[in-house]
Amino acid sequence: MQKFSVDDRGYYGDFGGAYIPEILYGCVTELQRKYLEIMESKSFQKEFHALLRDYVGRPSPLYHSGQLSERYGCKIYLKREDLNHTGAHKINNTIGQILIAQRMGKTRIIAETGAGQHGVATATVCALMQMPCTVYMGKTDVERQAPNVKKMEMLGATVVPVTSGNMTLKDATNEAIRDWCSHPEDTYYIIGSTIGPHPYPDMVARLQSVIGKEIKAQLMEKEGRDYPDYLIACVGGGSNAGGTIYDFIDNKKVKIVLAEAGGKGINSGYSAATIQLGTVGVLHGCKTLLMQTEDGQITEPYSISAGLDYPGIGPVHAFLASVKRAQVLAINDDEAIDAAFELTRKDGIIPALESAHALAALGKIDFKPSDVVVLTLSGRGDKDMETYINVRMG
Ligand SMILES: *Cc1c(COP(=O)(O)O)cnc(C)c1O
């Protein structure tokens, strides 16, 4: 049987690994040695699950949408990560990582953020745990995402605008790694998706796997079987998708569909469809598919959704796509917007633009009436109101 989980060296097939500067070797190998033991310990499990329940509001509901089911000719459930505290799945990861940081004796947290959502989720748990927090953010993004910058500051974090390169996420990531290199002893770097050097991709997928574990139990209750025919999720770096599929990956009866951001079209030059357009390279400490020029310069990705315009993709997803365990669909901006309005009008749920990419995938799949489909609604649309208003209601 094909193995889909990470190997001892941190690889999924040819993707993954830990490509780090020498000075980080000590703290990254320490994390590699300790993360499983910490995550499996009683004290971690107890504190993590208590916070997920009482602070985040888990379990998140598995909602059967009668209207979407009728429209697409199958049985559709939405996994409501939009109902979590701070409005998306990202908080599952940041709570888990700050508990790991504490158990490793770290006293200071750093993070990078693009759209600001991971920065807010990190600043939130740092306030909760009373730990100092520095968030690196490209200056362009600081200007584009003012409300999230204000939230982080209100939560007590220091937001550092990064002025190198294009002044976006990749540059913020470089700056965070530079900070980490200067303070490897006391600083823990909370990475926001299933990316980064091993063990981050596996660690983040495991922390987010609470999504899939709840789906299992909820399907058992509602359908009398603990797996769906389809799992659908959007992919930026791949954490909500990674957590959704984690416990189903070896079950071949479960089809996996990943929706990436096609932007204005995958051949338009304005796209973030990394799996379809990317080539192999190293970014953010791991080997994966990247949007890059022939000589290895990272090209700026584009999507209407700020949370999906990452130039790389989690190594696990690059692998699952390469061995055809996952089907990857590129969803264009206008398809995502249509899907967001459809869910809003049919179910009274305004989804995040990222999640709308997963919703738009529904129209591209040939379902049978008996198919049970679970789609992870990764976040709520409050943060995207300006975009919705500008493109459709202005
Ligand atoms: C950040 C974000 C994403 C993309 O990140 P992944 O790591 O791919 O899950 C998707 N949806 C929402 C709501 C987000 O905030």
mmCIF file of C-alpha atoms and ligand atoms in Angstrom:
data_model
loop_
_atom_site.group_PDB
_atom_site.id
_atom_site.type_symbol
_atom_site.label_atom_id
_atom_site.label_comp_id
_atom_site.label_asym_id
_atom_site.label_seq_id
_atom_site.Cartn_x
_atom_site.Cartn_y
_atom_site.Cartn_z
ATOM 1 C CA MET A 1 0.000 0.000 0.000
ATOM 2 C CA GLN A 2 1.176 3.478 -0.835
ATOM 3 C CA LYS A 3 2.209 5.491 2.219
ATOM 4 C CA PHE A 4 0.811 9.006 2.430
ATOM 5 C CA SER A 5 2.162 10.111 5.797
ATOM 6 C CA VAL A 6 5.451 11.847 6.400
ATOM 7 C CA ASP A 7 8.597 9.694 6.640
ATOM 8 C CA ASP A 8 11.317 9.891 9.314
ATOM 9 C CA ARG A 9 13.239 12.481 7.352
ATOM 10 C CA GLY A 10 10.202 14.696 6.895
ATOM 11 C CA TYR A 11 9.402 13.794 3.297
ATOM 12 C CA TYR A 12 6.194 12.989 1.466
ATOM 13 C CA GLY A 13 7.666 11.260 -1.585
ATOM 14 C CA ASP A 14 10.061 13.861 -3.008
ATOM 15 C CA PHE A 15 8.446 16.802 -1.205
ATOM 16 C CA GLY A 16 9.153 18.252 2.227
ATOM 17 C CA GLY A 17 12.359 18.008 4.240
ATOM 18 C CA ALA A 18 14.008 20.707 6.329
ATOM 19 C CA TYR A 19 16.061 23.254 4.391
ATOM 20 C CA ILE A 20 17.265 25.605 7.088
ATOM 21 C CA PRO A 21 20.259 27.768 7.909
ATOM 22 C CA GLU A 22 22.909 26.041 10.035
ATOM 23 C CA ILE A 23 22.116 28.201 13.052
ATOM 24 C CA LEU A 24 18.543 26.835 13.269
ATOM 25 C CA TYR A 25 19.668 23.227 13.098
ATOM 26 C CA GLY A 26 19.608 22.837 16.887
ATOM 27 C CA CYS A 27 16.118 24.186 17.516
ATOM 28 C CA VAL A 28 14.524 22.511 14.487
ATOM 29 C CA THR A 29 15.964 19.085 15.335
ATOM 30 C CA GLU A 30 14.837 19.568 18.939
ATOM 31 C CA LEU A 31 11.308 20.219 17.662
ATOM 32 C CA GLN A 32 11.559 17.181 15.362
ATOM 33 C CA ARG A 33 12.565 15.018 18.317
ATOM 34 C CA LYS A 34 9.928 16.340 20.715
ATOM 35 C CA TYR A 35 6.772 17.279 18.841
ATOM 36 C CA LEU A 36 5.113 13.858 18.769
ATOM 37 C CA GLU A 37 5.949 13.096 22.371
ATOM 38 C CA ILE A 38 4.564 16.483 23.470
ATOM 39 C CA MET A 39 1.431 16.217 21.329
ATOM 40 C CA GLU A 40 0.686 12.712 22.561
ATOM 41 C CA SER A 41 1.264 13.573 26.241
ATOM 42 C CA LYS A 42 -1.713 13.587 28.612
ATOM 43 C CA SER A 43 -1.093 17.153 29.750
ATOM 44 C CA PHE A 44 -1.035 18.499 26.182
ATOM 45 C CA GLN A 45 -4.105 16.543 25.088
ATOM 46 C CA LYS A 46 -6.046 17.689 28.119
ATOM 47 C CA GLU A 47 -5.195 21.376 27.797
ATOM 48 C CA PHE A 48 -5.531 21.438 23.986
ATOM 49 C CA HIS A 49 -8.967 19.841 23.963
ATOM 50 C CA ALA A 50 -10.239 21.916 26.885
ATOM 51 C CA LEU A 51 -9.269 25.106 25.036
ATOM 52 C CA LEU A 52 -10.716 23.864 21.746
ATOM 53 C CA ARG A 53 -13.998 23.234 23.551
ATOM 54 C CA ASP A 54 -14.270 26.216 25.869
ATOM 55 C CA TYR A 55 -12.283 28.905 24.059
ATOM 56 C CA VAL A 56 -12.680 28.071 20.355
ATOM 57 C CA GLY A 57 -16.205 26.639 20.654
ATOM 58 C CA ARG A 58 -15.579 23.139 19.286
ATOM 59 C CA PRO A 59 -16.832 20.795 18.079
ATOM 60 C CA SER A 60 -17.852 22.892 15.096
ATOM 61 C CA PRO A 61 -21.195 21.766 13.632
ATOM 62 C CA LEU A 62 -21.516 19.518 10.591
ATOM 63 C CA TYR A 63 -24.415 21.201 8.825
ATOM 64 C CA HIS A 64 -26.510 19.477 6.176
ATOM 65 C CA SER A 65 -27.395 22.010 3.487
ATOM 66 C CA GLY A 66 -30.665 20.904 1.915
ATOM 67 C CA GLN A 67 -30.516 23.590 -0.734
ATOM 68 C CA LEU A 68 -26.967 22.879 -1.920
ATOM 69 C CA SER A 69 -27.743 19.152 -1.865
ATOM 70 C CA GLU A 70 -30.721 19.671 -4.132
ATOM 71 C CA ARG A 71 -28.808 21.940 -6.474
ATOM 72 C CA TYR A 72 -25.809 19.591 -6.896
ATOM 73 C CA GLY A 73 -27.668 16.262 -6.726
ATOM 74 C CA CYS A 74 -25.977 14.643 -3.726
ATOM 75 C CA LYS A 75 -25.916 14.994 0.061
ATOM 76 C CA ILE A 76 -23.807 17.972 1.086
ATOM 77 C CA TYR A 77 -22.559 18.733 4.569
ATOM 78 C CA LEU A 78 -20.608 21.841 5.535
ATOM 79 C CA LYS A 79 -17.995 21.577 8.303
ATOM 80 C CA ARG A 80 -18.496 24.919 10.020
ATOM 81 C CA GLU A 81 -14.992 26.161 10.855
ATOM 82 C CA ASP A 82 -16.410 29.643 10.231
ATOM 83 C CA LEU A 83 -18.059 29.431 13.651
ATOM 84 C CA ASN A 84 -14.761 29.160 15.553
ATOM 85 C CA HIS A 85 -13.476 31.996 17.732
ATOM 86 C CA THR A 86 -11.678 34.468 15.400
ATOM 87 C CA GLY A 87 -13.730 33.178 12.465
ATOM 88 C CA ALA A 88 -11.671 30.430 10.865
ATOM 89 C CA HIS A 89 -9.747 27.203 11.380
ATOM 90 C CA LYS A 90 -6.404 28.955 12.002
ATOM 91 C CA ILE A 91 -6.963 29.169 15.758
ATOM 92 C CA ASN A 92 -6.799 25.332 16.073
ATOM 93 C CA ASN A 93 -3.183 25.490 14.943
ATOM 94 C CA THR A 94 -2.062 28.526 16.930
ATOM 95 C CA ILE A 95 -3.475 27.146 20.195
ATOM 96 C CA GLY A 96 -1.696 23.857 19.606
ATOM 97 C CA GLN A 97 1.629 25.456 18.742
ATOM 98 C CA ILE A 98 1.664 27.858 21.678
ATOM 99 C CA LEU A 99 1.092 24.890 24.021
ATOM 100 C CA ILE A 100 4.028 23.134 22.340
ATOM 101 C CA ALA A 101 6.171 26.303 22.676
ATOM 102 C CA GLN A 102 5.436 26.456 26.398
ATOM 103 C CA ARG A 103 6.372 22.797 26.850
ATOM 104 C CA MET A 104 9.683 23.472 25.093
ATOM 105 C CA GLY A 105 10.447 26.295 27.513
ATOM 106 C CA LYS A 106 10.144 29.077 24.926
ATOM 107 C CA THR A 107 9.208 32.536 26.173
ATOM 108 C CA ARG A 108 8.717 34.580 23.021
ATOM 109 C CA ILE A 109 6.538 34.003 19.929
ATOM 110 C CA ILE A 110 7.102 35.166 16.359
ATOM 111 C CA ALA A 111 4.965 34.678 13.260
ATOM 112 C CA GLU A 112 4.630 35.844 9.691
ATOM 113 C CA THR A 113 1.375 36.842 8.083
ATOM 114 C CA GLY A 114 0.129 37.791 4.630
ATOM 115 C CA ALA A 115 -3.533 38.740 4.825
ATOM 116 C CA GLY A 116 -3.239 39.056 8.580
ATOM 117 C CA GLN A 117 -5.503 36.148 9.539
ATOM 118 C CA HIS A 118 -2.681 33.990 10.895
ATOM 119 C CA GLY A 119 -1.222 37.063 12.609
ATOM 120 C CA VAL A 120 -4.527 37.689 14.385
ATOM 121 C CA ALA A 121 -4.862 34.008 15.384
ATOM 122 C CA THR A 122 -1.304 34.110 16.781
ATOM 123 C CA ALA A 123 -1.754 37.437 18.587
ATOM 124 C CA THR A 124 -4.962 36.022 20.086
ATOM 125 C CA VAL A 125 -3.293 32.992 21.675
ATOM 126 C CA CYS A 126 -0.346 35.125 22.827
ATOM 127 C CA ALA A 127 -2.785 37.378 24.678
ATOM 128 C CA LEU A 128 -4.434 34.286 26.129
ATOM 129 C CA MET A 129 -1.094 32.880 27.302
ATOM 130 C CA GLN A 130 0.486 36.241 28.164
ATOM 131 C CA MET A 131 3.450 35.715 25.871
ATOM 132 C CA PRO A 132 5.175 38.494 23.901
ATOM 133 C CA CYS A 133 4.380 38.326 20.203
ATOM 134 C CA THR A 134 6.070 39.818 17.142
ATOM 135 C CA VAL A 135 4.357 39.474 13.765
ATOM 136 C CA TYR A 136 6.219 40.145 10.508
ATOM 137 C CA MET A 137 4.079 41.466 7.686
ATOM 138 C CA GLY A 138 5.012 42.904 4.295
ATOM 139 C CA LYS A 139 4.510 46.673 4.161
ATOM 140 C CA THR A 140 2.180 46.291 1.154
ATOM 141 C CA ASP A 141 0.040 43.899 3.184
ATOM 142 C CA VAL A 142 0.116 46.183 6.235
ATOM 143 C CA GLU A 143 -1.442 48.874 4.052
ATOM 144 C CA ARG A 144 -3.963 46.505 2.394
ATOM 145 C CA GLN A 145 -5.058 44.813 5.619
ATOM 146 C CA ALA A 146 -5.388 47.681 8.072
ATOM 147 C CA PRO A 147 -8.234 46.164 10.196
ATOM 148 C CA ASN A 148 -6.179 43.034 10.929
ATOM 149 C CA VAL A 149 -3.137 45.146 11.823
ATOM 150 C CA LYS A 150 -5.269 47.082 14.299
ATOM 151 C CA LYS A 151 -6.635 43.836 15.760
ATOM 152 C CA MET A 152 -3.122 42.456 16.283
ATOM 153 C CA GLU A 153 -2.038 45.684 17.952
ATOM 154 C CA MET A 154 -5.132 45.747 20.158
ATOM 155 C CA LEU A 155 -4.292 42.175 21.165
ATOM 156 C CA GLY A 156 -0.850 43.409 22.271
ATOM 157 C CA ALA A 157 1.318 42.131 19.422
ATOM 158 C CA THR A 158 4.101 44.106 17.765
ATOM 159 C CA VAL A 159 3.549 44.233 13.999
ATOM 160 C CA VAL A 160 6.756 44.775 12.035
ATOM 161 C CA PRO A 161 6.255 46.068 8.472
ATOM 162 C CA VAL A 162 8.784 44.422 6.126
ATOM 163 C CA THR A 163 10.152 46.607 3.349
ATOM 164 C CA SER A 164 12.314 44.141 1.417
ATOM 165 C CA GLY A 165 11.357 42.545 -1.926
ATOM 166 C CA ASN A 166 7.729 42.923 -2.983
ATOM 167 C CA MET A 167 6.876 43.679 0.648
ATOM 168 C CA THR A 168 4.440 40.745 0.841
ATOM 169 C CA LEU A 169 4.230 37.325 2.501
ATOM 170 C CA LYS A 170 7.438 35.774 1.171
ATOM 171 C CA ASP A 171 9.418 38.767 2.434
ATOM 172 C CA ALA A 172 7.673 38.638 5.817
ATOM 173 C CA THR A 173 8.608 34.949 6.037
ATOM 174 C CA ASN A 174 12.269 35.710 5.302
ATOM 175 C CA GLU A 175 12.264 38.347 8.036
ATOM 176 C CA ALA A 176 10.644 35.979 10.565
ATOM 177 C CA ILE A 177 13.311 33.362 9.798
ATOM 178 C CA ARG A 178 15.999 36.028 10.265
ATOM 179 C CA ASP A 179 14.543 36.894 13.695
ATOM 180 C CA TRP A 180 14.444 33.198 14.613
ATOM 181 C CA CYS A 181 18.121 32.842 13.634
ATOM 182 C CA SER A 182 19.021 35.680 16.024
ATOM 183 C CA HIS A 183 17.020 34.227 18.954
ATOM 184 C CA PRO A 184 16.952 30.440 18.524
ATOM 185 C CA GLU A 185 17.142 29.769 22.274
ATOM 186 C CA ASP A 186 14.079 31.581 23.611
ATOM 187 C CA THR A 187 11.910 32.089 20.497
ATOM 188 C CA TYR A 188 9.256 29.818 19.030
ATOM 189 C CA TYR A 189 8.122 30.432 15.444
ATOM 190 C CA ILE A 190 4.400 29.700 14.928
ATOM 191 C CA ILE A 191 4.013 28.849 11.238
ATOM 192 C CA GLY A 192 0.467 29.311 9.930
ATOM 193 C CA SER A 193 -0.036 26.444 7.522
ATOM 194 C CA THR A 194 1.204 22.988 6.491
ATOM 195 C CA ILE A 195 4.438 24.517 5.236
ATOM 196 C CA GLY A 196 7.920 25.222 6.578
ATOM 197 C CA PRO A 197 10.716 22.815 7.515
ATOM 198 C CA HIS A 198 9.867 19.385 8.927
ATOM 199 C CA PRO A 199 8.170 18.867 11.403
ATOM 200 C CA TYR A 200 5.886 21.865 10.773
ATOM 201 C CA PRO A 201 3.801 20.445 7.893
ATOM 202 C CA ASP A 202 3.051 17.253 9.818
ATOM 203 C CA MET A 203 2.628 19.052 13.147
ATOM 204 C CA VAL A 204 0.152 21.573 11.694
ATOM 205 C CA ALA A 205 -1.819 18.849 9.872
ATOM 206 C CA ARG A 206 -2.040 16.867 13.119
ATOM 207 C CA LEU A 207 -3.232 19.913 15.064
ATOM 208 C CA GLN A 208 -5.844 20.664 12.402
ATOM 209 C CA SER A 209 -6.860 16.995 12.209
ATOM 210 C CA VAL A 210 -9.400 17.764 14.916
ATOM 211 C CA ILE A 211 -11.531 18.873 11.922
ATOM 212 C CA GLY A 212 -11.470 15.417 10.319
ATOM 213 C CA LYS A 213 -11.839 13.577 13.627
ATOM 214 C CA GLU A 214 -15.021 15.508 14.351
ATOM 215 C CA ILE A 215 -16.281 14.846 10.798
ATOM 216 C CA LYS A 216 -15.819 11.120 11.445
ATOM 217 C CA ALA A 217 -17.848 11.135 14.640
ATOM 218 C CA GLN A 218 -20.511 13.470 13.230
ATOM 219 C CA LEU A 219 -20.961 11.385 10.061
ATOM 220 C CA MET A 220 -21.279 8.245 12.166
ATOM 221 C CA GLU A 221 -24.103 9.895 14.032
ATOM 222 C CA LYS A 222 -25.856 11.363 10.974
ATOM 223 C CA GLU A 223 -25.147 8.764 8.284
ATOM 224 C CA GLY A 224 -24.310 5.602 10.190
ATOM 225 C CA ARG A 225 -20.873 5.397 8.587
ATOM 226 C CA ASP A 226 -17.731 7.254 9.524
ATOM 227 C CA TYR A 227 -16.475 8.428 6.135
ATOM 228 C CA PRO A 228 -17.863 10.468 3.235
ATOM 229 C CA ASP A 229 -17.559 9.794 -0.498
ATOM 230 C CA TYR A 230 -15.968 13.198 -1.045
ATOM 231 C CA LEU A 231 -13.958 15.620 1.045
ATOM 232 C CA ILE A 232 -13.589 19.089 -0.446
ATOM 233 C CA ALA A 233 -11.454 21.954 0.871
ATOM 234 C CA CYS A 234 -9.642 25.021 -0.397
ATOM 235 C CA VAL A 235 -5.832 25.140 -0.314
ATOM 236 C CA GLY A 236 -3.631 28.139 0.339
ATOM 237 C CA GLY A 237 -0.732 26.555 2.220
ATOM 238 C CA GLY A 238 -2.976 23.587 2.897
ATOM 239 C CA SER A 239 -3.834 23.508 6.615
ATOM 240 C CA ASN A 240 -7.638 23.352 6.587
ATOM 241 C CA ALA A 241 -7.457 20.762 3.805
ATOM 242 C CA GLY A 242 -4.662 18.894 5.600
ATOM 243 C CA GLY A 243 -6.694 18.703 8.811
ATOM 244 C CA THR A 244 -9.852 17.704 6.970
ATOM 245 C CA ILE A 245 -8.251 14.757 5.166
ATOM 246 C CA TYR A 246 -5.700 13.626 7.773
ATOM 247 C CA ASP A 247 -7.701 10.694 9.143
ATOM 248 C CA PHE A 248 -9.181 9.680 5.777
ATOM 249 C CA ILE A 249 -6.081 9.722 3.635
ATOM 250 C CA ASP A 250 -5.583 5.928 3.613
ATOM 251 C CA ASN A 251 -9.265 5.207 2.939
ATOM 252 C CA LYS A 252 -9.451 4.903 -0.847
ATOM 253 C CA LYS A 253 -13.240 5.100 -0.756
ATOM 254 C CA VAL A 254 -12.884 8.787 0.151
ATOM 255 C CA LYS A 255 -12.221 11.031 -2.831
ATOM 256 C CA ILE A 256 -10.217 14.154 -2.027
ATOM 257 C CA VAL A 257 -10.797 17.377 -3.945
ATOM 258 C CA LEU A 258 -8.546 20.406 -3.377
ATOM 259 C CA ALA A 259 -9.605 23.825 -4.650
ATOM 260 C CA GLU A 260 -6.742 26.195 -5.377
ATOM 261 C CA ALA A 261 -6.987 29.810 -6.468
ATOM 262 C CA GLY A 262 -7.004 30.207 -10.231
ATOM 263 C CA GLY A 263 -7.146 33.994 -9.930
ATOM 264 C CA LYS A 264 -8.086 35.548 -13.261
ATOM 265 C CA GLY A 265 -7.408 32.193 -14.969
ATOM 266 C CA ILE A 266 -4.457 29.826 -14.773
ATOM 267 C CA ASN A 267 -2.952 31.070 -18.020
ATOM 268 C CA SER A 268 -3.651 34.744 -17.401
ATOM 269 C CA GLY A 269 -0.439 35.529 -15.526
ATOM 270 C CA TYR A 270 -2.635 36.424 -12.537
ATOM 271 C CA SER A 271 -3.041 33.189 -10.641
ATOM 272 C CA ALA A 272 -2.160 31.366 -7.434
ATOM 273 C CA ALA A 273 -2.786 27.847 -8.797
ATOM 274 C CA THR A 274 0.492 26.589 -7.371
ATOM 275 C CA ILE A 275 -0.126 22.879 -7.802
ATOM 276 C CA GLN A 276 -0.985 23.257 -11.482
ATOM 277 C CA LEU A 277 1.493 26.001 -12.372
ATOM 278 C CA GLY A 278 4.297 25.370 -9.905
ATOM 279 C CA THR A 279 7.671 23.730 -10.350
ATOM 280 C CA VAL A 280 9.847 22.076 -7.723
ATOM 281 C CA GLY A 281 11.943 24.341 -5.535
ATOM 282 C CA VAL A 282 12.665 25.276 -1.938
ATOM 283 C CA LEU A 283 10.679 27.928 -0.092
ATOM 284 C CA HIS A 284 10.093 28.601 3.577
ATOM 285 C CA GLY A 285 12.310 25.643 4.548
ATOM 286 C CA CYS A 286 10.782 22.842 2.490
ATOM 287 C CA LYS A 287 10.944 21.382 -0.997
ATOM 288 C CA THR A 288 7.629 21.740 -2.774
ATOM 289 C CA LEU A 289 5.858 23.170 -5.814
ATOM 290 C CA LEU A 290 6.417 26.903 -6.216
ATOM 291 C CA MET A 291 5.359 29.715 -8.479
ATOM 292 C CA GLN A 292 8.740 30.708 -9.843
ATOM 293 C CA THR A 293 10.563 31.813 -12.966
ATOM 294 C CA GLU A 294 12.908 29.479 -14.836
ATOM 295 C CA ASP A 295 15.868 30.830 -12.864
ATOM 296 C CA GLY A 296 14.158 30.298 -9.524
ATOM 297 C CA GLN A 297 12.832 33.771 -8.728
ATOM 298 C CA ILE A 298 9.547 33.510 -6.839
ATOM 299 C CA THR A 299 6.743 35.085 -8.867
ATOM 300 C CA GLU A 300 4.098 37.031 -7.007
ATOM 301 C CA PRO A 301 0.897 34.966 -6.911
ATOM 302 C CA TYR A 302 -2.471 36.597 -7.467
ATOM 303 C CA SER A 303 -5.921 35.758 -6.115
ATOM 304 C CA ILE A 304 -8.923 37.857 -5.143
ATOM 305 C CA SER A 305 -8.654 35.963 -1.868
ATOM 306 C CA ALA A 306 -5.753 37.180 0.263
ATOM 307 C CA GLY A 307 -5.580 33.895 2.178
ATOM 308 C CA LEU A 308 -4.901 31.837 -0.952
ATOM 309 C CA ASP A 309 -2.204 33.870 -2.669
ATOM 310 C CA TYR A 310 0.756 31.969 -1.265
ATOM 311 C CA PRO A 311 3.474 31.145 -3.845
ATOM 312 C CA GLY A 312 4.000 27.618 -2.471
ATOM 313 C CA ILE A 313 1.865 24.706 -1.322
ATOM 314 C CA GLY A 314 2.200 22.290 1.570
ATOM 315 C CA PRO A 315 4.472 19.378 0.581
ATOM 316 C CA VAL A 316 1.792 16.842 1.515
ATOM 317 C CA HIS A 317 -0.573 18.334 -1.066
ATOM 318 C CA ALA A 318 2.123 18.520 -3.747
ATOM 319 C CA PHE A 319 2.651 14.816 -3.100
ATOM 320 C CA LEU A 320 -1.034 13.816 -3.005
ATOM 321 C CA ALA A 321 -1.571 15.628 -6.294
ATOM 322 C CA SER A 322 1.524 14.049 -7.888
ATOM 323 C CA VAL A 323 0.375 10.507 -7.049
ATOM 324 C CA LYS A 324 -3.232 11.415 -7.961
ATOM 325 C CA ARG A 325 -4.589 10.700 -4.490
ATOM 326 C CA ALA A 326 -6.120 14.178 -4.614
ATOM 327 C CA GLN A 327 -7.879 15.875 -7.487
ATOM 328 C CA VAL A 328 -6.928 19.539 -7.801
ATOM 329 C CA LEU A 329 -9.277 22.116 -9.301
ATOM 330 C CA ALA A 330 -8.334 25.716 -10.036
ATOM 331 C CA ILE A 331 -11.197 28.062 -9.200
ATOM 332 C CA ASN A 332 -11.203 31.521 -10.727
ATOM 333 C CA ASP A 333 -12.084 34.719 -8.846
ATOM 334 C CA ASP A 334 -15.502 35.127 -10.467
ATOM 335 C CA GLU A 335 -16.446 31.503 -9.817
ATOM 336 C CA ALA A 336 -15.564 31.954 -6.143
ATOM 337 C CA ILE A 337 -17.600 35.152 -5.907
ATOM 338 C CA ASP A 338 -20.617 33.419 -7.512
ATOM 339 C CA ALA A 339 -20.301 30.545 -5.046
ATOM 340 C CA ALA A 340 -20.088 32.949 -2.095
ATOM 341 C CA PHE A 341 -23.310 34.659 -3.157
ATOM 342 C CA GLU A 342 -24.981 31.306 -3.788
ATOM 343 C CA LEU A 343 -24.273 30.059 -0.248
ATOM 344 C CA THR A 344 -25.306 33.404 1.206
ATOM 345 C CA ARG A 345 -28.648 33.393 -0.612
ATOM 346 C CA LYS A 346 -29.367 29.664 -0.216
ATOM 347 C CA ASP A 347 -28.284 29.110 3.369
ATOM 348 C CA GLY A 348 -27.822 32.514 4.949
ATOM 349 C CA ILE A 349 -24.111 31.925 5.503
ATOM 350 C CA ILE A 350 -21.605 34.493 4.199
ATOM 351 C CA PRO A 351 -18.424 32.469 3.636
ATOM 352 C CA ALA A 352 -14.797 33.620 3.546
ATOM 353 C CA LEU A 353 -13.555 34.118 0.000
ATOM 354 C CA GLU A 354 -11.083 31.275 0.531
ATOM 355 C CA SER A 355 -13.890 28.887 1.468
ATOM 356 C CA ALA A 356 -15.902 30.101 -1.534
ATOM 357 C CA HIS A 357 -13.247 28.461 -3.734
ATOM 358 C CA ALA A 358 -14.136 25.096 -2.194
ATOM 359 C CA LEU A 359 -17.844 25.817 -2.718
ATOM 360 C CA ALA A 360 -17.241 26.612 -6.396
ATOM 361 C CA ALA A 361 -15.699 23.154 -6.834
ATOM 362 C CA LEU A 362 -19.158 21.618 -6.250
ATOM 363 C CA GLY A 363 -20.243 22.640 -9.738
ATOM 364 C CA LYS A 364 -17.262 20.904 -11.361
ATOM 365 C CA ILE A 365 -17.778 17.408 -9.975
ATOM 366 C CA ASP A 366 -20.119 14.717 -11.302
ATOM 367 C CA PHE A 367 -21.894 13.507 -8.167
ATOM 368 C CA LYS A 368 -24.167 10.487 -7.805
ATOM 369 C CA PRO A 369 -27.380 11.013 -5.813
ATOM 370 C CA SER A 370 -26.111 8.640 -3.113
ATOM 371 C CA ASP A 371 -22.814 10.538 -2.623
ATOM 372 C CA VAL A 372 -22.140 11.978 0.817
ATOM 373 C CA VAL A 373 -20.002 15.102 0.461
ATOM 374 C CA VAL A 374 -18.276 17.014 3.238
ATOM 375 C CA LEU A 375 -16.951 20.461 2.393
ATOM 376 C CA THR A 376 -14.887 22.369 4.924
ATOM 377 C CA LEU A 377 -16.122 25.916 5.251
ATOM 378 C CA SER A 378 -12.797 27.245 6.506
ATOM 379 C CA GLY A 379 -13.909 30.719 7.581
ATOM 380 C CA ARG A 380 -16.547 33.410 7.683
ATOM 381 C CA GLY A 381 -16.889 36.272 5.244
ATOM 382 C CA ASP A 382 -16.940 39.323 7.510
ATOM 383 C CA LYS A 383 -13.349 40.153 6.549
ATOM 384 C CA ASP A 384 -14.247 39.991 2.844
ATOM 385 C CA MET A 385 -17.278 42.300 2.866
ATOM 386 C CA GLU A 386 -15.374 45.089 1.150
ATOM 387 C CA THR A 387 -14.494 42.783 -1.764
ATOM 388 C CA TYR A 388 -18.041 41.408 -2.033
ATOM 389 C CA ILE A 389 -19.439 44.945 -2.045
ATOM 390 C CA ASN A 390 -16.905 46.262 -4.565
ATOM 391 C CA VAL A 391 -17.274 43.472 -7.115
ATOM 392 C CA ARG A 392 -21.010 42.818 -6.948
ATOM 393 C CA MET A 393 -22.862 45.460 -5.045
ATOM 394 C CA GLY A 394 -20.889 48.658 -5.694
HETATM 395 C C1 LIG B 1 -5.772 31.293 5.776
HETATM 396 C C2 LIG B 1 -7.055 30.772 5.302
HETATM 397 C C3 LIG B 1 -7.128 29.751 4.337
HETATM 398 C C4 LIG B 1 -5.907 29.185 3.654
HETATM 399 O O1 LIG B 1 -5.004 28.549 4.485
HETATM 400 P P1 LIG B 1 -4.806 26.975 4.524
HETATM 401 O O2 LIG B 1 -3.591 26.792 5.328
HETATM 402 O O3 LIG B 1 -4.673 26.489 3.124
HETATM 403 O O4 LIG B 1 -6.020 26.388 5.176
HETATM 404 C C5 LIG B 1 -8.367 29.261 3.984
HETATM 405 N N1 LIG B 1 -9.503 29.769 4.520
HETATM 406 C C6 LIG B 1 -9.480 30.749 5.448
HETATM 407 C C7 LIG B 1 -10.769 31.253 5.992
HETATM 408 C C8 LIG B 1 -8.264 31.281 5.859
HETATM 409 O O5 LIG B 1 -8.256 32.272 6.771
#
